[in-house]
Short mmCIF file of N, CA and C in Angstrom, two decimals:
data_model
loop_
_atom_site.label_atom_id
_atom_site.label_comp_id
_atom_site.label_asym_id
_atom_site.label_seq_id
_atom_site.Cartn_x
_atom_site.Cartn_y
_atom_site.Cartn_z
N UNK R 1 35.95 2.59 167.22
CA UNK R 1 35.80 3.43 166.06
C UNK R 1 35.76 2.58 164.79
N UNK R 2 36.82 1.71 164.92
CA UNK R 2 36.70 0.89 163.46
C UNK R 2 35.42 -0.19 163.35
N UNK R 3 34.76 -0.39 164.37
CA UNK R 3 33.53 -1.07 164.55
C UNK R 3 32.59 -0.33 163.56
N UNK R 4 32.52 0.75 164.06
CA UNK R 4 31.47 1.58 163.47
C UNK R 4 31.20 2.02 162.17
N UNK R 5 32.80 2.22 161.57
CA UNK R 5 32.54 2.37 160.26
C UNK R 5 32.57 1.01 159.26
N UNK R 6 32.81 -0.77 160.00
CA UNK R 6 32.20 -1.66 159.49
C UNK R 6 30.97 -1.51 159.51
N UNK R 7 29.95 -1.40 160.66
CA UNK R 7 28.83 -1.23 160.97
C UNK R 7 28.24 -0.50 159.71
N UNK R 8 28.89 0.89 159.55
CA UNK R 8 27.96 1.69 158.46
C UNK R 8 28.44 1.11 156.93
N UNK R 9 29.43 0.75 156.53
CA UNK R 9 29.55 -0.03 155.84
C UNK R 9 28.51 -1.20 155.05
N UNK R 10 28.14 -1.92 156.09
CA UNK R 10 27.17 -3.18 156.08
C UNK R 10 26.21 -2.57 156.04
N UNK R 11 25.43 -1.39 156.62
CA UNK R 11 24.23 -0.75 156.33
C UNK R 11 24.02 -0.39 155.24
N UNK R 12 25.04 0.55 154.38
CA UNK R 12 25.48 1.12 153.37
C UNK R 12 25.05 -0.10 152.06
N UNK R 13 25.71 -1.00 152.56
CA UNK R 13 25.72 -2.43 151.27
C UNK R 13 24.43 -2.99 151.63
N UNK R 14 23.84 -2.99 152.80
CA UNK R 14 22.74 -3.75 152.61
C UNK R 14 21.66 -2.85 151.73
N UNK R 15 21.55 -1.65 151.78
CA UNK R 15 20.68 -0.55 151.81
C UNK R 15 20.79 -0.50 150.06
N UNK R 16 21.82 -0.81 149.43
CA UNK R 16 22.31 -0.64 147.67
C UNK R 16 21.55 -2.40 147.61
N UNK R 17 21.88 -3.22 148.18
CA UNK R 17 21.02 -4.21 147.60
C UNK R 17 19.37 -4.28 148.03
N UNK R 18 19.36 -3.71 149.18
CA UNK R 18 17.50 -3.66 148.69
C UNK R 18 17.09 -2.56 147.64
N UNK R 19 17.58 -1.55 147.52
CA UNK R 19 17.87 -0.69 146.88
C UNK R 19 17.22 -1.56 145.08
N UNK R 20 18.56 -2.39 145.06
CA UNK R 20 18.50 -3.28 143.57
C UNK R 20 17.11 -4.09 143.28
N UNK R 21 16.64 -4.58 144.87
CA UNK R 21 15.88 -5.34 144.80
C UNK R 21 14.48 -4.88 144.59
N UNK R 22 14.51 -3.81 145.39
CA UNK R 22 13.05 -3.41 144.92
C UNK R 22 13.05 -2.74 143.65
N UNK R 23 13.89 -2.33 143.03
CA UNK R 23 14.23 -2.01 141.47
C UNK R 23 14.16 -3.00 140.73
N UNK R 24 14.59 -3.77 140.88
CA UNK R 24 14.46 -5.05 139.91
C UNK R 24 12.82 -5.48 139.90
N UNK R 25 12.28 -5.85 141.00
CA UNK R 25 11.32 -6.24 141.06
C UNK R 25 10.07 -4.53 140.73
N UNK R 26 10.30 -3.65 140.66
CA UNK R 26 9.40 -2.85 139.96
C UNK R 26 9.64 -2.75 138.58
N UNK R 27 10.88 -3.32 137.99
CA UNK R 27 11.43 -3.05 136.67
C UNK R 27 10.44 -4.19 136.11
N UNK R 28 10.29 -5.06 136.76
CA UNK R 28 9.66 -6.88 135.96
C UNK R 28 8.26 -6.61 136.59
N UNK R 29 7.94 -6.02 137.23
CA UNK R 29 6.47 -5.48 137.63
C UNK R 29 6.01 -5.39 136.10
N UNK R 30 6.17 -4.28 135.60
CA UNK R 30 5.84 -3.76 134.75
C UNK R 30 6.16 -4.26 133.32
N UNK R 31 6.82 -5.25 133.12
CA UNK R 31 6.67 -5.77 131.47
C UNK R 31 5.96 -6.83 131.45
N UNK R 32 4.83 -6.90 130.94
CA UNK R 32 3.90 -7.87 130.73
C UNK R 32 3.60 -8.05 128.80
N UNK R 33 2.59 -8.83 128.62
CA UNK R 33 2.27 -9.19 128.20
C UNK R 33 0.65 -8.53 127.34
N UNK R 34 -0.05 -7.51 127.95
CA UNK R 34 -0.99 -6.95 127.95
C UNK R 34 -0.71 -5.37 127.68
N UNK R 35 -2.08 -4.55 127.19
CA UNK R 35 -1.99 -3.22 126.41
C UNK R 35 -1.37 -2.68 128.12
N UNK R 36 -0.57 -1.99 127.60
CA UNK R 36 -0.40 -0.63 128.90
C UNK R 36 1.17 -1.40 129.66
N UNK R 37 1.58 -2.61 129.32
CA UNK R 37 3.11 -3.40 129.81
C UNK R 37 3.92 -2.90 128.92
N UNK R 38 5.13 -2.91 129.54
CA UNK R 38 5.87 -2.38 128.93
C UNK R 38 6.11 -4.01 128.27
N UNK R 39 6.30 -4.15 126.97
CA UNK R 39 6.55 -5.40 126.21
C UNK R 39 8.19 -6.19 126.31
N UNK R 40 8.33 -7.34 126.81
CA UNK R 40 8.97 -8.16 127.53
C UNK R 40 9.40 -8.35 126.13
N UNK R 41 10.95 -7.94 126.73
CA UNK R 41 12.11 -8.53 125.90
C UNK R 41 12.65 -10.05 125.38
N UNK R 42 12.92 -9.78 124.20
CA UNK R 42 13.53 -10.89 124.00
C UNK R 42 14.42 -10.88 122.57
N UNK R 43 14.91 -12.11 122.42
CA UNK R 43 16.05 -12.01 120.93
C UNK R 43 16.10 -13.65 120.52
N UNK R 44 15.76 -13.53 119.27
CA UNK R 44 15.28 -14.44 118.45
C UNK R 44 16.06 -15.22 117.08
N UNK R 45 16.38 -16.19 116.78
CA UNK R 45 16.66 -15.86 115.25
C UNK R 45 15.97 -15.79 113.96
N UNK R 46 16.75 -15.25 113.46
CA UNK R 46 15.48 -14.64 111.91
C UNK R 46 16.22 -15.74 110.84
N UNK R 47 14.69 -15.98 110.03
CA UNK R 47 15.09 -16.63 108.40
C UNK R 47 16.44 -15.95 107.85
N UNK R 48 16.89 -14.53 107.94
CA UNK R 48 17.96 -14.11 107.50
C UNK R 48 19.17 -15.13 107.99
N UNK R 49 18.89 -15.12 108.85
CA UNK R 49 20.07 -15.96 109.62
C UNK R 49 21.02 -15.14 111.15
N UNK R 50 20.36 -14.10 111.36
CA UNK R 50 20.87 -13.41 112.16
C UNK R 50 19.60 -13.30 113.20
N UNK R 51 20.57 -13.13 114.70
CA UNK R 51 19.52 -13.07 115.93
C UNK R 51 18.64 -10.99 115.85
N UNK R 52 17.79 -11.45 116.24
CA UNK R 52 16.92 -9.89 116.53
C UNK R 52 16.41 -10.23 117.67
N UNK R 53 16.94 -8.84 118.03
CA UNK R 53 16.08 -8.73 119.88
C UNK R 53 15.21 -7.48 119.65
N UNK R 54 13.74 -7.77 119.98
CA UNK R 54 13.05 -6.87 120.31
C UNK R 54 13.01 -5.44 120.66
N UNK R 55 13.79 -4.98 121.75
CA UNK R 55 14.32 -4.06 122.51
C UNK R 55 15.23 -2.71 121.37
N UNK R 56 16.18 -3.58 120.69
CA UNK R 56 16.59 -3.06 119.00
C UNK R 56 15.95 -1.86 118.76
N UNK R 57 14.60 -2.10 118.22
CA UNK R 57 13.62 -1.63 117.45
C UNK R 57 12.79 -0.26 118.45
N UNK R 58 13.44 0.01 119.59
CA UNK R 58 12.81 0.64 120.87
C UNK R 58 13.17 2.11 119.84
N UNK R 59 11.99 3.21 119.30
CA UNK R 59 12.08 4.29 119.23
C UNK R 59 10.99 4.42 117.84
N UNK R 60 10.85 3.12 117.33
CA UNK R 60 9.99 2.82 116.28
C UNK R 60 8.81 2.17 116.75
N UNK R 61 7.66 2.45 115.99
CA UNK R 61 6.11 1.86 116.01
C UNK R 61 6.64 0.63 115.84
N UNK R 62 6.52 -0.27 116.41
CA UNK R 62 6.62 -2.04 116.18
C UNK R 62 5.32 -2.38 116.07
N UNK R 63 4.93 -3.59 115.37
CA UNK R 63 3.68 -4.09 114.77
C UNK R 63 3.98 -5.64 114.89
N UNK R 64 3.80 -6.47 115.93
CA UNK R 64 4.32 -7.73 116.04
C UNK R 64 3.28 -8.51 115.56
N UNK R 65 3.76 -9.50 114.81
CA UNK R 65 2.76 -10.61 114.53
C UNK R 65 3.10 -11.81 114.86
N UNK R 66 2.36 -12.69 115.19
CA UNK R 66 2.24 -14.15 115.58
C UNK R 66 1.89 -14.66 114.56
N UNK R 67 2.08 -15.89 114.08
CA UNK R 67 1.78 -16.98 112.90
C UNK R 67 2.14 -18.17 113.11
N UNK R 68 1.38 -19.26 112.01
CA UNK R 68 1.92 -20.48 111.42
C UNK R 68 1.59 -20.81 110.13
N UNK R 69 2.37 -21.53 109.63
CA UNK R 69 1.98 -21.57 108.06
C UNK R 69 0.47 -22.25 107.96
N UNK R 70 0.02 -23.07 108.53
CA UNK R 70 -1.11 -23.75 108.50
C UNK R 70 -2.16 -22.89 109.27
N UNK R 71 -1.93 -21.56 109.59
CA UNK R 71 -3.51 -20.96 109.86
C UNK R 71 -4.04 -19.99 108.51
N UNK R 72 -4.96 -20.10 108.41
CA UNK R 72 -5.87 -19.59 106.78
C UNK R 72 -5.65 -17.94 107.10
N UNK R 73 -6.15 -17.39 108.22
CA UNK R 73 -6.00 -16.23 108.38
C UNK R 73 -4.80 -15.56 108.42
N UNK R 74 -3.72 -16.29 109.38
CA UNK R 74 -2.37 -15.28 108.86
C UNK R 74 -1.75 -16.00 107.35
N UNK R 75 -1.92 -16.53 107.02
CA UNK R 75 -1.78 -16.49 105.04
C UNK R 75 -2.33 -15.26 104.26
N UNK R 76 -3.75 -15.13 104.99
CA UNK R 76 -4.68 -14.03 104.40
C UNK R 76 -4.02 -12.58 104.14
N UNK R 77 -3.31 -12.65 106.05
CA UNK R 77 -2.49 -11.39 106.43
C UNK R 77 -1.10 -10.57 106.13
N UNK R 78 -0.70 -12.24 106.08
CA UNK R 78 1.26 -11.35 105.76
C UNK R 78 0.94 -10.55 104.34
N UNK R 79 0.60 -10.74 103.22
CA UNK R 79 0.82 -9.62 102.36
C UNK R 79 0.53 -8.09 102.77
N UNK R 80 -0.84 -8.16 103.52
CA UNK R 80 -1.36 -6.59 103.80
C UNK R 80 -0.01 -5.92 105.05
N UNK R 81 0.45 -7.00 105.40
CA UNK R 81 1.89 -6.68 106.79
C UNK R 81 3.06 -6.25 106.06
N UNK R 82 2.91 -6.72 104.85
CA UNK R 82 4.41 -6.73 104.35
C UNK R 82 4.47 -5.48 103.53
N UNK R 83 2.93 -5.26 103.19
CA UNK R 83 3.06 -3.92 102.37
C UNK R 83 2.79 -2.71 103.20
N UNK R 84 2.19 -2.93 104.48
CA UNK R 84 2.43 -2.35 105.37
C UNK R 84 4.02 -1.89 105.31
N UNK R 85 4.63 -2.44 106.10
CA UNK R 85 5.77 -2.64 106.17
C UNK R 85 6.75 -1.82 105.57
N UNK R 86 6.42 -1.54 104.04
CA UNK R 86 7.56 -0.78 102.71
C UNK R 86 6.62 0.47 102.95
N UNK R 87 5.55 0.34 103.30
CA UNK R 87 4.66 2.08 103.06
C UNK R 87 5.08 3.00 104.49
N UNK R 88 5.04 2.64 105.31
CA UNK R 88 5.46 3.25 106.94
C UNK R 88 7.15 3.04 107.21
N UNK R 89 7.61 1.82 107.15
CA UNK R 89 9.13 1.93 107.22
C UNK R 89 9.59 3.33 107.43
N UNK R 90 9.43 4.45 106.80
CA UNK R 90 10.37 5.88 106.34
C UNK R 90 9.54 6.17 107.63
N UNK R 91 8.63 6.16 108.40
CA UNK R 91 8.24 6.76 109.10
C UNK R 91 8.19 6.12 110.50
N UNK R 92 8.98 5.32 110.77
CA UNK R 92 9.24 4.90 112.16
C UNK R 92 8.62 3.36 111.97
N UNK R 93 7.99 3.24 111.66
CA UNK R 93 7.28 1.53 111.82
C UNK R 93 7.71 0.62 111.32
N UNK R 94 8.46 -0.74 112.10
CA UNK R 94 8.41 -1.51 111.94
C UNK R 94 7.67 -2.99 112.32
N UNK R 95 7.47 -3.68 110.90
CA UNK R 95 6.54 -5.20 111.34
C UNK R 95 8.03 -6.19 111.28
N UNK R 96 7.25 -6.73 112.34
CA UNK R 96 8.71 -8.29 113.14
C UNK R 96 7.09 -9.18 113.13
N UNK R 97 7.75 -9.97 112.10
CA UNK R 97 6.65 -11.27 112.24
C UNK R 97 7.71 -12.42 112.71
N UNK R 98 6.62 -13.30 113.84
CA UNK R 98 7.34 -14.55 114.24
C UNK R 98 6.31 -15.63 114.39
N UNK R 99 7.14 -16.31 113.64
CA UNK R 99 7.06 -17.80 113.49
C UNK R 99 6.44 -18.32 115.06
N UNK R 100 5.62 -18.89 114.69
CA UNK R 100 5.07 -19.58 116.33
C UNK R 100 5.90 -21.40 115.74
N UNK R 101 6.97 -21.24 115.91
CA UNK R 101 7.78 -22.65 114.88
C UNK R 101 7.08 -23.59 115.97
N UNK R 102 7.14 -23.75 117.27
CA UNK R 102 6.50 -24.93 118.09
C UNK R 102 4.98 -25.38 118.03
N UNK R 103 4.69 -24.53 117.14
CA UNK R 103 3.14 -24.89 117.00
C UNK R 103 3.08 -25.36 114.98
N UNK R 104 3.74 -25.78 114.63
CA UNK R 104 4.03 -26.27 113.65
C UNK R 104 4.27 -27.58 113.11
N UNK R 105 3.27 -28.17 112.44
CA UNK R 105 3.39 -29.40 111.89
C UNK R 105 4.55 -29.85 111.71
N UNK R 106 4.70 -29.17 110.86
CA UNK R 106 6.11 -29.92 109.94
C UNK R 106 7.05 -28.47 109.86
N UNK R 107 7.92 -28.41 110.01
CA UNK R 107 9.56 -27.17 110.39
C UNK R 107 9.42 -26.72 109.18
N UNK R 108 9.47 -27.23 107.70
CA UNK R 108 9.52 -27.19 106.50
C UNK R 108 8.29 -26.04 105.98
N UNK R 109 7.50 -26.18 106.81
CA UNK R 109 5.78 -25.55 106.42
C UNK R 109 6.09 -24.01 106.59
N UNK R 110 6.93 -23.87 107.31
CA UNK R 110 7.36 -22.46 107.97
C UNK R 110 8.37 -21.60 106.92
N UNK R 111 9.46 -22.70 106.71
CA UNK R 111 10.47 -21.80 106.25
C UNK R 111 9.83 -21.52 104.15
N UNK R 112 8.87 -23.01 104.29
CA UNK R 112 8.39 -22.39 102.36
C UNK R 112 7.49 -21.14 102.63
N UNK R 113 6.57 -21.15 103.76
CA UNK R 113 5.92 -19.91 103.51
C UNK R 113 6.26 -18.24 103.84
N UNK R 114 8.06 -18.74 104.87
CA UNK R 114 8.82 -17.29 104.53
C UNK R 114 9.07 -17.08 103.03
N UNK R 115 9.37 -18.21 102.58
CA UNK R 115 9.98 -17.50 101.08
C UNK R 115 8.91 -17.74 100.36
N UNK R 116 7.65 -18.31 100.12
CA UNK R 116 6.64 -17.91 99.17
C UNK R 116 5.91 -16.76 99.71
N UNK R 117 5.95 -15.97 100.53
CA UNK R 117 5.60 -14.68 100.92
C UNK R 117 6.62 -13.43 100.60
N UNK R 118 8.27 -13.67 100.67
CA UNK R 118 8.92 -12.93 100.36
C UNK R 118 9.08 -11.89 101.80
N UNK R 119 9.38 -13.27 102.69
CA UNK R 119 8.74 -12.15 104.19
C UNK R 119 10.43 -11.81 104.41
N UNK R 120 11.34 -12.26 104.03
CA UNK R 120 12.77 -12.04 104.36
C UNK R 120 12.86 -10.22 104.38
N UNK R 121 12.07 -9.91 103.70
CA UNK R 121 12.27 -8.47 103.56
C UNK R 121 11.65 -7.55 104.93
N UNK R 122 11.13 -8.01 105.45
CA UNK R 122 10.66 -7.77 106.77
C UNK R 122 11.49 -8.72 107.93
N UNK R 123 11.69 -8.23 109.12
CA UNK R 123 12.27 -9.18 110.09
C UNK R 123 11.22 -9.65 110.40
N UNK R 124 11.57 -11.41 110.11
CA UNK R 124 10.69 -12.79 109.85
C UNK R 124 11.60 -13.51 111.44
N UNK R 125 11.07 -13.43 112.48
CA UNK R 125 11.61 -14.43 113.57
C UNK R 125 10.97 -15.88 113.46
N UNK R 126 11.36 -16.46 114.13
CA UNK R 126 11.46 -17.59 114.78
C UNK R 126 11.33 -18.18 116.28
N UNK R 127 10.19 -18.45 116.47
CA UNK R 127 9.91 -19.07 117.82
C UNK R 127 10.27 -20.24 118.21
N UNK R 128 11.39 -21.06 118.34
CA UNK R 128 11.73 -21.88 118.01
C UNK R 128 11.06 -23.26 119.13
N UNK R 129 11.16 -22.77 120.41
CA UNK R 129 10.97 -23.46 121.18
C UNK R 129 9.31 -22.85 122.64
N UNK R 130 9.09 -22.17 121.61
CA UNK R 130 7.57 -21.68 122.24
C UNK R 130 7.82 -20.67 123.01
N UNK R 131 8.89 -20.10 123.06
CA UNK R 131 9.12 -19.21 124.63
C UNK R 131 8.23 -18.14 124.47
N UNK R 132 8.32 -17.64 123.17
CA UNK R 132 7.84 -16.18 123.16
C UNK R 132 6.06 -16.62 122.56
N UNK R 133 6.14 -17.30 122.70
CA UNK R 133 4.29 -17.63 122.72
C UNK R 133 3.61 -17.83 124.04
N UNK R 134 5.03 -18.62 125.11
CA UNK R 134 3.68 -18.64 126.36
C UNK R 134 4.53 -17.13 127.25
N UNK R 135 5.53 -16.48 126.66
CA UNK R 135 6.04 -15.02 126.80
C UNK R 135 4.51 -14.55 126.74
N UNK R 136 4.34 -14.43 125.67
CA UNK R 136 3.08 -13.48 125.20
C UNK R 136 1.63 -13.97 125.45
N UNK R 137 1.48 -14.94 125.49
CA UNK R 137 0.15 -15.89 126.09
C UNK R 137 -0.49 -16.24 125.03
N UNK R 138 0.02 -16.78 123.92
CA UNK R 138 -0.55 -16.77 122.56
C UNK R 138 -1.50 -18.14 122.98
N UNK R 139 -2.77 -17.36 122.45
CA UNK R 139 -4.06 -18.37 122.86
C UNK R 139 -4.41 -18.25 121.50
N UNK R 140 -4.18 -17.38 120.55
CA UNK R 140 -5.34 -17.64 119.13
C UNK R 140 -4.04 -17.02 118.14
N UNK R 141 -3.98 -17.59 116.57
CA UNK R 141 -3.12 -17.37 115.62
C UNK R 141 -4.39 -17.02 114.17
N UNK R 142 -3.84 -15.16 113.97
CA UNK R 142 -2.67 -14.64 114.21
C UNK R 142 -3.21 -14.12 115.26
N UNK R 143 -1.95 -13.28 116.28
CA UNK R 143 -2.23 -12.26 117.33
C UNK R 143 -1.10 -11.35 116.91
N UNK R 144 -1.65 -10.15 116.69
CA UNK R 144 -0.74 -9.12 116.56
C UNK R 144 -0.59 -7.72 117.81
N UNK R 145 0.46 -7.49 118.22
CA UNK R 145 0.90 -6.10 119.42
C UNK R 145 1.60 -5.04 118.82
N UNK R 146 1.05 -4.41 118.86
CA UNK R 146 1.52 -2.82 118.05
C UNK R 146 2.02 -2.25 119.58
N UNK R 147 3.17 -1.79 119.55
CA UNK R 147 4.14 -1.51 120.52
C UNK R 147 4.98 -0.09 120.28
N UNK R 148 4.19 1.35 120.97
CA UNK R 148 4.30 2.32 120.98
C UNK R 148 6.13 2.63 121.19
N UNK R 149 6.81 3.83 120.76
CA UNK R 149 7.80 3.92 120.58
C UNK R 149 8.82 3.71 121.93
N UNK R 150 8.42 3.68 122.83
CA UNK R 150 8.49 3.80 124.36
C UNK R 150 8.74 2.72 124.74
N UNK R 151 8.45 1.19 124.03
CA UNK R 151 8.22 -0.23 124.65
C UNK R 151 7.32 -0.61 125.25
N UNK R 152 6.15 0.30 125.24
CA UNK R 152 4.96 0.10 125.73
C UNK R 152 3.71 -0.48 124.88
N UNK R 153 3.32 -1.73 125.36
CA UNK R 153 2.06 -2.33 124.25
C UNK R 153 0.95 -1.65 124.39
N UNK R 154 0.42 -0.92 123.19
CA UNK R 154 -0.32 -0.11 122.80
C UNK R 154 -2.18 -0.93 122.79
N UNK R 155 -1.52 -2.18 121.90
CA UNK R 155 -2.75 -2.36 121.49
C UNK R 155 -2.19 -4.19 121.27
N UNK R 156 -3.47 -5.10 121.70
CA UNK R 156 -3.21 -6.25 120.92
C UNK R 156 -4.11 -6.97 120.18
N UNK R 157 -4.07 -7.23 119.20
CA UNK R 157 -5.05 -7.84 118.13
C UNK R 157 -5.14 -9.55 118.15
N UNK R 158 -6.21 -10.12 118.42
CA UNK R 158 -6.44 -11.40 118.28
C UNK R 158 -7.12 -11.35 117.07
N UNK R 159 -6.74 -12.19 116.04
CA UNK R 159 -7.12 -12.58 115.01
C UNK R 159 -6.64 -11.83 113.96
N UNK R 160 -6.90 -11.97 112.17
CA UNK R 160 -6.72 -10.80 111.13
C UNK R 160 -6.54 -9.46 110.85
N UNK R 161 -5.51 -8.91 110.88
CA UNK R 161 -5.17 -7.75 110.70
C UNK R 161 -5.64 -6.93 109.28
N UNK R 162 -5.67 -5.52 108.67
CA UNK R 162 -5.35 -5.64 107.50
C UNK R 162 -4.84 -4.24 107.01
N UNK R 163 -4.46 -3.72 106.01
CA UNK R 163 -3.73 -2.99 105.82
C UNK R 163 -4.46 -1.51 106.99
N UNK R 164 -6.07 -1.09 106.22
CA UNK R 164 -6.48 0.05 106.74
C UNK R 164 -6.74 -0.01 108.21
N UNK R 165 -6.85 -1.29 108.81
CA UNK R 165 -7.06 -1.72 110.07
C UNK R 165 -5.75 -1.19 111.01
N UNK R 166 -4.77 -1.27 110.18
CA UNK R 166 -3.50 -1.06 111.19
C UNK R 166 -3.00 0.48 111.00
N UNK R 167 -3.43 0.75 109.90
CA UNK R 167 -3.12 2.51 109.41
C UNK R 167 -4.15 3.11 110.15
N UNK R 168 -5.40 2.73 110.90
CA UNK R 168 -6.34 3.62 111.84
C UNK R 168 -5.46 3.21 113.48
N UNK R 169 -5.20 2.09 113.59
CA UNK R 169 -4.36 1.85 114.71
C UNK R 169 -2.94 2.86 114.81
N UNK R 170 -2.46 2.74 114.10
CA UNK R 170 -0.80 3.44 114.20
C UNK R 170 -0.56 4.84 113.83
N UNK R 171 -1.76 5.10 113.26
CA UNK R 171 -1.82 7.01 113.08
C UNK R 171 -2.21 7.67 114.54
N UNK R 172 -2.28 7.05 115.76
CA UNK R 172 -2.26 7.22 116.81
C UNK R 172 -0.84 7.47 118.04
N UNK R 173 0.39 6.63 116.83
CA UNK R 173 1.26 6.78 117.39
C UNK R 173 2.64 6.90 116.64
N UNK R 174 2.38 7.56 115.73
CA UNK R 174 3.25 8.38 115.03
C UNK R 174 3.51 9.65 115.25
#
């Protein structure tokens, strides 16, 4: 008798860890990198000086941007992001711009063009060590992912964003 209820025991425990396993592995199925993934977590630190994790922001329009101080086009962009940014805020949307810092000349190039942009007022991350670039597969700067309230990537933009460009994008998911 006491055999048996080791026996079901061990069935019991094996059955909760495949159980986990095929859960786990349908949970990471599904966060990718591409429109229709659920967008792969992560936590970063910001010019403020405090870490931000992605995941945070789960119930709001997110508008992610990729950058470096030395590309012409996201220079072009952060203002139309940032005023983005103060016009939608009240209405669920937030822009998280990050630093592609490993793809950066000089460390210095990064942190003058947070503060000659005035991007502190927006959560300004930091990529410090590339993760969340080959995370995301960053092949061209800027790349921006507008990330439906759900954690689901909606949409991803290679190249220049601009203000009316992202207000025809995100009136879709408000």
């Amino acid at each position: 008798m006491k055999q048996k209820h080791i026996t079901i025991t061990a069935v019991c425990i094996a059955l909760v860890v495949i159980g986990y396993i095929v859960y786990s592995n349908f949970a990471s199925e599904n966060a990718g990198n591409e429109e229709g993934d659920t967008a792969i977590d992560f936590t970063l630190p910001s010019y403020n000086g405090e870490d931000l994790t992605l995941s945070s922001y789960e119930g709001n329009v997110v508008i992610m941007n990729m950058w470096a101080s030395w590309c012409e086009p996201c220079t072009d962009e952060i203002p139309a992001l940032i005023d983005f940014h103060h016009a939608y805020r009240n209405k669920g949307v937030v822009v998280l711009t990050i630093n592609m810092n490993s793809y950066e000349t000089d460390q210095k190039d990064a942190k003058q063009f947070v503060e000659e942009f005035n991007m502190t007022q927006t959560p300004a991350m930091i990529d410090e060590e590339g993760d969340i670039a080959e995370m995301y597969s960053i092949q061209y700067l800027p790349t921006t992912f507008i990330i439906d309230r759900d954690g689901t990537i909606a949409r991803k933009v290679a190249g220049e964003v601009d203000f009316e460009r992202l207000e025809t994008i995100v009136q879709d998911y408000l």
